[in-house]
Each structure stands twice: as C-alpha cells, then as structure tokens.
C-alpha cells in the first residue's frame, strides 16, 4: 500500500497550525482588532495624559511645595493648607463661590426649563427664538461684560433708569456696590447659560412619549398636574445631568467675574478660581495657588458624589 502524501500548500500548512510560532486565525483576528482599536484610542489617550492627567498630578505635587516658577520647588508638606486656615481672603473667596453657586444653580435651572417649555412647540418661528435664546452662550464674554456693565451703570444705566421710572428712589449700585455686585454677576451668568441648558431640556422634553400626556388628559389631569406627574419625572435624568454640570460650572466660574468686576469692589466678588489666578500668575506663588486648586477640586468631587448618591436613592 502506498501512503497518500498531502499536497503542498494544504489547508493545515496555509493556516500555520502545524508551524512553530503560528497563530490560529481567530487569535490573529483578535490581535488585529485590538491593534485597530488602540490606533483609534491612543491619540485621544495621549492628549488626555499630556494635557489633563499630567497637569493634575503635577498640581497635587505642587500643592505641597513652595515654588515661584523659577528654580527648584521646595517641599513644605501641609504648610500651604495650614495657611489656608488663617487666610481671610481665601475664606471670603470660598464664601463668594458658594454664594454664587447657591443663587446661580436654581435660577439657571428654572430659567432654562421655563424657556424649554415655552419653546417646545410647533409654532411658526420657534426655531428663530431658540437660536436667539442660545446666542448669548456663544457670544464673546468680553462683549457681554461691556454691555451689561453699561446696563448696570448706577447713573446712566438703563436698568436703574427703569427702576427710577417705577418709583424706586434709591436704585442699587450694582457692580459698584459690595452688596449688589454678586447678584449682578449672577443675573448675567444666568442669562448667558440658560440658552445652553434650554437645549438640553428641550432634548429631554422631546424624549418623553406623547402617549403619557394623552393618558393624563384622558384621566382629567390639568396642565399643572401633567407637569408634576409627567414632565418632571420624565425629565429626571436630564435634570440630574444639568444639575451636575451647573454645579461644576458654578464652582469654577472665572471668566465672567474676571472681565465684569475683576473680583471687586474690594473682594466682594472674588471667587476661588480668580484667587488661584491671582496667587499663581500675579503673585507667582504657584505652590499656594495649587493648594487652593486642590481644595476647589475636592469641593467639586464631594458635591458631585453627594448628588450622585441622592439621585441613586431617589431612583430606588
């Protein structure tokens, strides 16, 4: 009997299963897909590592040093954080940041939700009004500050002239007053950001099934009852997301206050972000500025975690 010799280039030879170091087709396909996946991920990961993760790690190191951007950073341990305990300017900046957040978050939520409800219709020209409401968000912050400072002018401003016309004998000084400067900034901040969050609320409103509103009407629910029993529960995920974003944005507010009041009058509108800027780039105390930034970072993390826990408990 003669033994059949497999032809050259048989299936087993082509696949490489019998060759030393050969890989099965399935493994080669997985390796190839993994390589392709990393080619998409790697550029973004490198950018994140260089522009975000690296500076954050450097921040946590510099917060425990004394460094003026020149020479070697000197390790001082927790000395910078001890200084924060007796720093009256830091305490005022922390208080101002909380003051801004407490006013800005609910006002922006209410204004953006109200706009979304008004513009969630199929009336003619509604797209134009949505654009008008969103326009302040993309407008230059310098232009916004200049225009609003003119409106808030104590003597020639339109707002105080209107209040005087209504019979107010002593209208506020707004940005020139230590008592009214922060409410003025909050008003401008709410006006600027409500258009952006309005779009998010609009997306949430349009995701609510219309059948729920029809069923509520059939059951005899009026407009207020439909709002509380259909709209509010349907917007819960959107509201939670917007609240988290608003909270972070409120605690790190910087540009609006910088160009509108520059922290004044005095330090009545000085917030933590601007205090970090002053200590770092004006006084060149980058170690102390980094410690303030760590505190601000910790506040944002704690508040965000608390919001997630509250939302998780409500979902149960």
Coordinates of C-alpha atoms in Angstrom, one line a residue:
X1 CA 0.0 0.0 0.0
X2 CA 1.1 3.5 -0.8
X3 CA 0.6 6.3 1.7
X4 CA -1.0 9.4 0.3
X5 CA 1.1 12.5 0.7
X6 CA -0.8 15.7 1.3
X7 CA -0.3 18.2 -1.5
X8 CA 1.9 21.2 -1.0
X9 CA 0.0 24.2 0.3
X10 CA -2.6 22.2 2.1
X11 CA -5.1 23.8 4.5
X12 CA -3.1 22.9 7.5
X13 CA 0.0 24.4 6.1
X14 CA -1.7 27.6 4.9
X15 CA -3.3 28.3 8.3
X16 CA 0.0 27.8 10.0
X17 CA -1.4 25.5 12.7
X18 CA 1.4 23.0 12.3
X19 CA 4.2 25.6 12.0
X20 CA 6.1 26.6 15.1
X21 CA 5.1 30.0 16.2
X22 CA 2.0 30.1 14.0
X23 CA -1.2 31.7 15.4
X24 CA -4.8 30.4 14.8
X25 CA -6.9 32.7 12.5
X26 CA -9.2 33.6 15.4
X27 CA -6.3 34.8 17.5
X28 CA -4.8 36.8 14.7
X29 CA -8.2 38.4 14.1
X30 CA -8.4 39.4 17.7
X31 CA -4.9 40.8 17.7
X32 CA -5.7 42.8 14.6
X33 CA -8.9 44.2 16.0
X34 CA -7.2 45.1 19.3
X35 CA -4.4 46.9 17.3
X36 CA -7.0 48.8 15.3
X37 CA -8.9 49.8 18.4
X38 CA -5.8 51.1 20.0
X39 CA -4.9 53.2 17.0
X40 CA -8.3 55.0 17.5
X41 CA -7.9 55.3 21.3
X42 CA -4.2 56.2 21.5
X43 CA -4.2 59.7 20.1
X44 CA -7.0 60.8 22.5
X45 CA -5.4 59.0 25.4
X46 CA -2.0 60.7 24.7
X47 CA -3.7 64.1 24.6
X48 CA -5.6 63.3 27.8
X49 CA -2.4 62.1 29.6
X50 CA -0.3 65.1 28.4
X51 CA -2.9 67.9 28.7
X52 CA -5.1 66.7 31.6
X53 CA -3.7 63.8 33.7
X54 CA -0.1 65.2 33.8
X55 CA -1.1 68.7 35.0
X56 CA -3.4 67.2 37.6
X57 CA -0.7 65.0 39.0
X58 CA 1.7 68.0 38.9
X59 CA -0.9 70.1 40.8
X60 CA -1.1 67.6 43.6
X61 CA 2.6 67.6 43.9
X62 CA 3.0 71.4 43.7
X63 CA 0.3 71.9 46.4
X64 CA 2.8 70.6 49.0
X65 CA 5.6 72.7 47.8
X66 CA 6.8 76.3 47.7
X67 CA 7.5 77.3 44.1
X68 CA 7.6 80.6 42.2
X69 CA 8.0 79.0 38.7
X70 CA 11.8 79.6 38.9
X71 CA 14.3 77.3 40.4
X72 CA 13.6 74.1 42.4
X73 CA 10.3 73.5 44.1
X74 CA 10.8 73.3 47.9
X75 CA 8.8 70.6 49.7
X76 CA 6.8 72.2 52.6
X77 CA 4.3 69.4 53.3
X78 CA 0.9 70.7 54.6
X79 CA 2.2 74.2 55.3
X80 CA 0.2 75.7 52.4
X81 CA -3.0 74.1 53.7
X82 CA -2.3 75.4 57.2
X83 CA -2.0 78.8 55.7
X84 CA -5.5 78.4 54.2
X85 CA -7.0 78.0 57.6
X86 CA -6.0 81.6 58.6
X87 CA -6.2 83.2 55.2
X88 CA -9.1 85.7 55.4
X89 CA -9.1 86.3 51.6
X90 CA -9.4 82.6 50.9
X91 CA -12.3 82.4 53.3
X92 CA -14.1 85.3 51.6
X93 CA -13.4 83.7 48.1
X94 CA -14.8 80.4 49.3
X95 CA -17.9 82.2 50.7
X96 CA -18.4 84.1 47.5
X97 CA -18.1 80.9 45.4
X98 CA -20.8 79.2 47.5
X99 CA -22.9 82.4 47.3
X100 CA -22.7 82.4 43.5
X101 CA -23.4 78.7 43.2
X102 CA -26.4 78.8 45.6
X103 CA -28.0 81.6 43.5
X104 CA -26.9 80.6 40.0
X105 CA -27.8 76.9 40.0
X106 CA -31.6 77.2 40.9
X107 CA -32.1 80.4 38.8
X108 CA -30.5 78.9 35.7
X109 CA -32.4 75.6 36.2
X110 CA -35.7 77.5 36.5
X111 CA -35.0 79.9 33.6
X112 CA -33.7 77.2 31.2
X113 CA -36.6 74.8 32.0
X114 CA -39.1 77.7 31.5
X115 CA -37.6 78.5 28.2
X116 CA -37.6 74.9 27.1
X117 CA -41.3 74.6 28.0
X118 CA -42.2 77.8 26.1
X119 CA -40.2 76.8 23.0
X120 CA -41.2 73.1 22.9
X121 CA -44.0 73.9 20.5
X122 CA -44.6 73.7 16.7
X123 CA -45.4 77.4 16.3
X124 CA -44.1 79.3 13.4
X125 CA -40.7 81.0 14.1
X126 CA -39.9 78.8 17.1
X127 CA -36.5 77.9 15.6
X128 CA -35.6 81.6 15.5
X129 CA -36.5 82.1 19.1
X130 CA -34.5 79.0 20.1
X131 CA -31.5 80.5 18.3
X132 CA -32.0 83.8 20.0
X133 CA -32.1 82.1 23.4
X134 CA -28.9 80.2 22.6
X135 CA -27.0 83.1 21.1
X136 CA -25.7 84.6 24.5
X137 CA -23.8 81.3 25.2
X138 CA -21.6 81.7 22.1
X139 CA -21.2 85.4 22.4
X140 CA -17.8 86.8 23.4
X141 CA -17.6 87.1 27.2
X142 CA -15.8 90.5 26.9
X143 CA -18.7 91.9 24.8
X144 CA -21.2 90.5 27.3
X145 CA -19.4 92.2 30.2
X146 CA -19.1 95.5 28.5
X147 CA -22.8 95.7 27.5
X148 CA -24.0 94.5 30.9
X149 CA -21.7 96.9 32.8
X150 CA -23.3 99.7 30.7
X151 CA -26.8 98.5 31.6
X152 CA -25.8 98.2 35.3
X153 CA -24.3 101.7 35.4
X154 CA -25.6 103.4 38.6
X155 CA -26.1 106.8 36.9
X156 CA -26.7 106.3 33.2
X157 CA -27.7 102.6 33.1
X158 CA -31.0 101.5 31.5
X159 CA -31.8 99.3 34.4
X160 CA -31.6 102.0 37.1
X161 CA -33.4 104.5 34.9
X162 CA -36.2 101.9 34.6
X163 CA -36.3 101.4 38.3
X164 CA -36.4 105.1 38.9
X165 CA -39.3 105.3 36.5
X166 CA -41.1 102.7 38.5
X167 CA -40.7 104.8 41.7
X168 CA -37.5 103.3 43.2
X169 CA -35.9 106.3 45.0
X170 CA -32.5 104.7 45.7
X171 CA -31.7 102.1 43.0
X172 CA -28.9 99.6 43.6
X173 CA -25.3 100.5 42.7
X174 CA -24.9 97.0 41.1
X175 CA -21.3 96.4 40.1
X176 CA -20.1 99.4 42.1
X177 CA -21.7 98.1 45.3
X178 CA -20.3 95.4 47.6
X179 CA -23.9 94.3 48.3
X180 CA -25.2 94.1 44.8
X181 CA -22.2 93.2 42.7
X182 CA -22.6 89.4 43.2
X183 CA -26.4 89.5 42.4
X184 CA -25.5 91.4 39.2
X185 CA -22.9 88.8 38.2
X186 CA -25.5 86.0 38.9
X187 CA -28.0 87.7 36.7
X188 CA -25.6 87.9 33.8
X189 CA -24.4 84.3 34.4
X190 CA -27.9 83.0 34.3
X191 CA -28.7 85.0 31.2
X192 CA -25.6 83.7 29.5
X193 CA -26.0 80.0 30.3
X194 CA -29.8 79.4 30.3
X195 CA -29.8 79.0 26.5
X196 CA -27.4 76.2 26.5
X197 CA -29.2 74.2 29.2
X198 CA -32.5 75.1 27.5
X199 CA -31.4 72.9 24.6
X200 CA -30.7 70.0 26.9
X201 CA -34.1 70.4 28.5
X202 CA -35.6 70.5 25.0
X203 CA -34.0 67.2 24.2
X204 CA -35.3 65.7 27.4
X205 CA -38.9 67.0 26.7
X206 CA -38.9 65.6 23.2
X207 CA -37.9 62.2 24.6
X208 CA -41.0 62.0 26.8
X209 CA -43.6 59.8 25.0
X210 CA -46.7 61.9 23.9
X211 CA -48.9 59.0 24.9
X212 CA -48.2 59.8 28.6
X213 CA -49.7 63.3 28.1
X214 CA -52.7 61.9 26.3
X215 CA -53.3 59.4 29.0
X216 CA -53.1 62.1 31.6
X217 CA -55.6 64.3 29.7
X218 CA -58.0 61.4 29.5
X219 CA -57.7 60.9 33.2
X220 CA -58.7 64.6 33.7
X221 CA -55.3 66.0 34.7
X222 CA -54.9 69.7 34.1
X223 CA -51.7 71.4 32.9
X224 CA -50.1 71.7 36.3
X225 CA -50.8 68.1 37.2
X226 CA -49.4 67.0 33.8
X227 CA -46.3 69.0 34.5
X228 CA -45.7 67.5 38.0
X229 CA -46.7 63.9 37.2
X230 CA -45.5 63.5 33.6
X231 CA -42.9 66.2 32.7
X232 CA -40.9 66.3 36.0
X233 CA -40.5 62.5 36.3
X234 CA -39.7 62.3 32.6
X235 CA -37.0 65.0 32.9
X236 CA -35.4 63.4 36.0
X237 CA -32.3 62.1 34.1
X238 CA -31.9 65.3 32.2
X239 CA -32.3 67.4 35.3
X240 CA -29.8 65.4 37.2
X241 CA -27.2 65.8 34.4
X242 CA -27.8 69.5 34.1
X243 CA -27.6 70.0 37.9
X244 CA -24.2 68.2 38.0
X245 CA -22.9 70.3 35.1
X246 CA -24.3 73.5 36.5
X247 CA -22.7 72.8 39.9
X248 CA -19.3 72.2 38.4
X249 CA -19.6 75.3 36.2
X250 CA -20.7 77.4 39.1
X251 CA -17.8 76.4 41.4
X252 CA -15.2 77.1 38.7
X253 CA -16.7 80.4 37.4
X254 CA -13.8 82.6 36.4
X255 CA -14.0 84.5 33.0
X256 CA -17.3 86.2 33.7
X257 CA -16.2 87.7 37.0
X258 CA -12.7 88.5 35.7
X259 CA -13.9 90.7 32.9
X260 CA -17.0 92.1 34.6
X261 CA -15.9 93.0 38.1
X262 CA -12.3 91.7 38.4
X263 CA -13.3 90.4 41.9
X264 CA -14.4 93.9 43.1
X265 CA -15.5 96.1 44.5
X266 CA -12.8 95.1 47.0
X267 CA -13.1 91.4 47.2
X268 CA -16.9 91.2 47.2
X269 CA -17.0 89.1 44.0
X270 CA -13.6 87.3 44.3
X271 CA -14.1 83.6 43.8
X272 CA -11.8 80.6 44.2
X273 CA -10.8 80.4 40.6
X274 CA -9.8 84.0 40.4
X275 CA -8.0 83.7 43.7
X276 CA -6.0 80.8 42.2
X277 CA -5.2 83.0 39.2
X278 CA -4.1 85.9 41.5
X279 CA -1.8 83.8 43.7
X280 CA -0.3 81.9 40.8
X281 CA 0.1 84.4 37.9
X282 CA 0.1 87.7 39.7
X283 CA 2.0 86.9 42.9
X284 CA 3.9 83.9 41.5
X285 CA 3.2 81.7 44.4
X286 CA 2.3 78.6 42.4
X287 CA 2.6 76.2 45.4
X288 CA 0.0 78.1 47.4
X289 CA -2.2 78.5 44.3
X290 CA -2.0 74.8 43.7
X291 CA -3.2 74.1 47.3
X292 CA -6.2 76.3 46.7
X293 CA -6.9 74.5 43.5
X294 CA -6.8 71.1 45.3
X295 CA -9.4 72.4 47.8
X296 CA -11.6 73.6 44.9
X297 CA -11.1 70.2 43.2
X298 CA -12.1 68.4 46.4
X299 CA -15.2 70.5 46.8
X300 CA -16.3 69.7 43.3
X301 CA -15.7 66.0 43.8
X302 CA -17.6 65.9 47.1
X303 CA -20.6 67.8 45.9
X304 CA -20.8 65.7 42.7
X305 CA -20.6 62.4 44.7
X306 CA -23.3 63.6 47.0
X307 CA -25.5 64.5 44.0
X308 CA -25.0 61.0 42.6
X309 CA -25.9 59.4 45.9
X310 CA -29.0 61.5 46.3
X311 CA -30.1 60.6 42.7
X312 CA -29.4 56.9 43.3
X313 CA -31.5 57.0 46.4
X314 CA -34.4 58.7 44.6
X315 CA -34.3 56.1 41.8
X316 CA -34.8 53.4 44.3

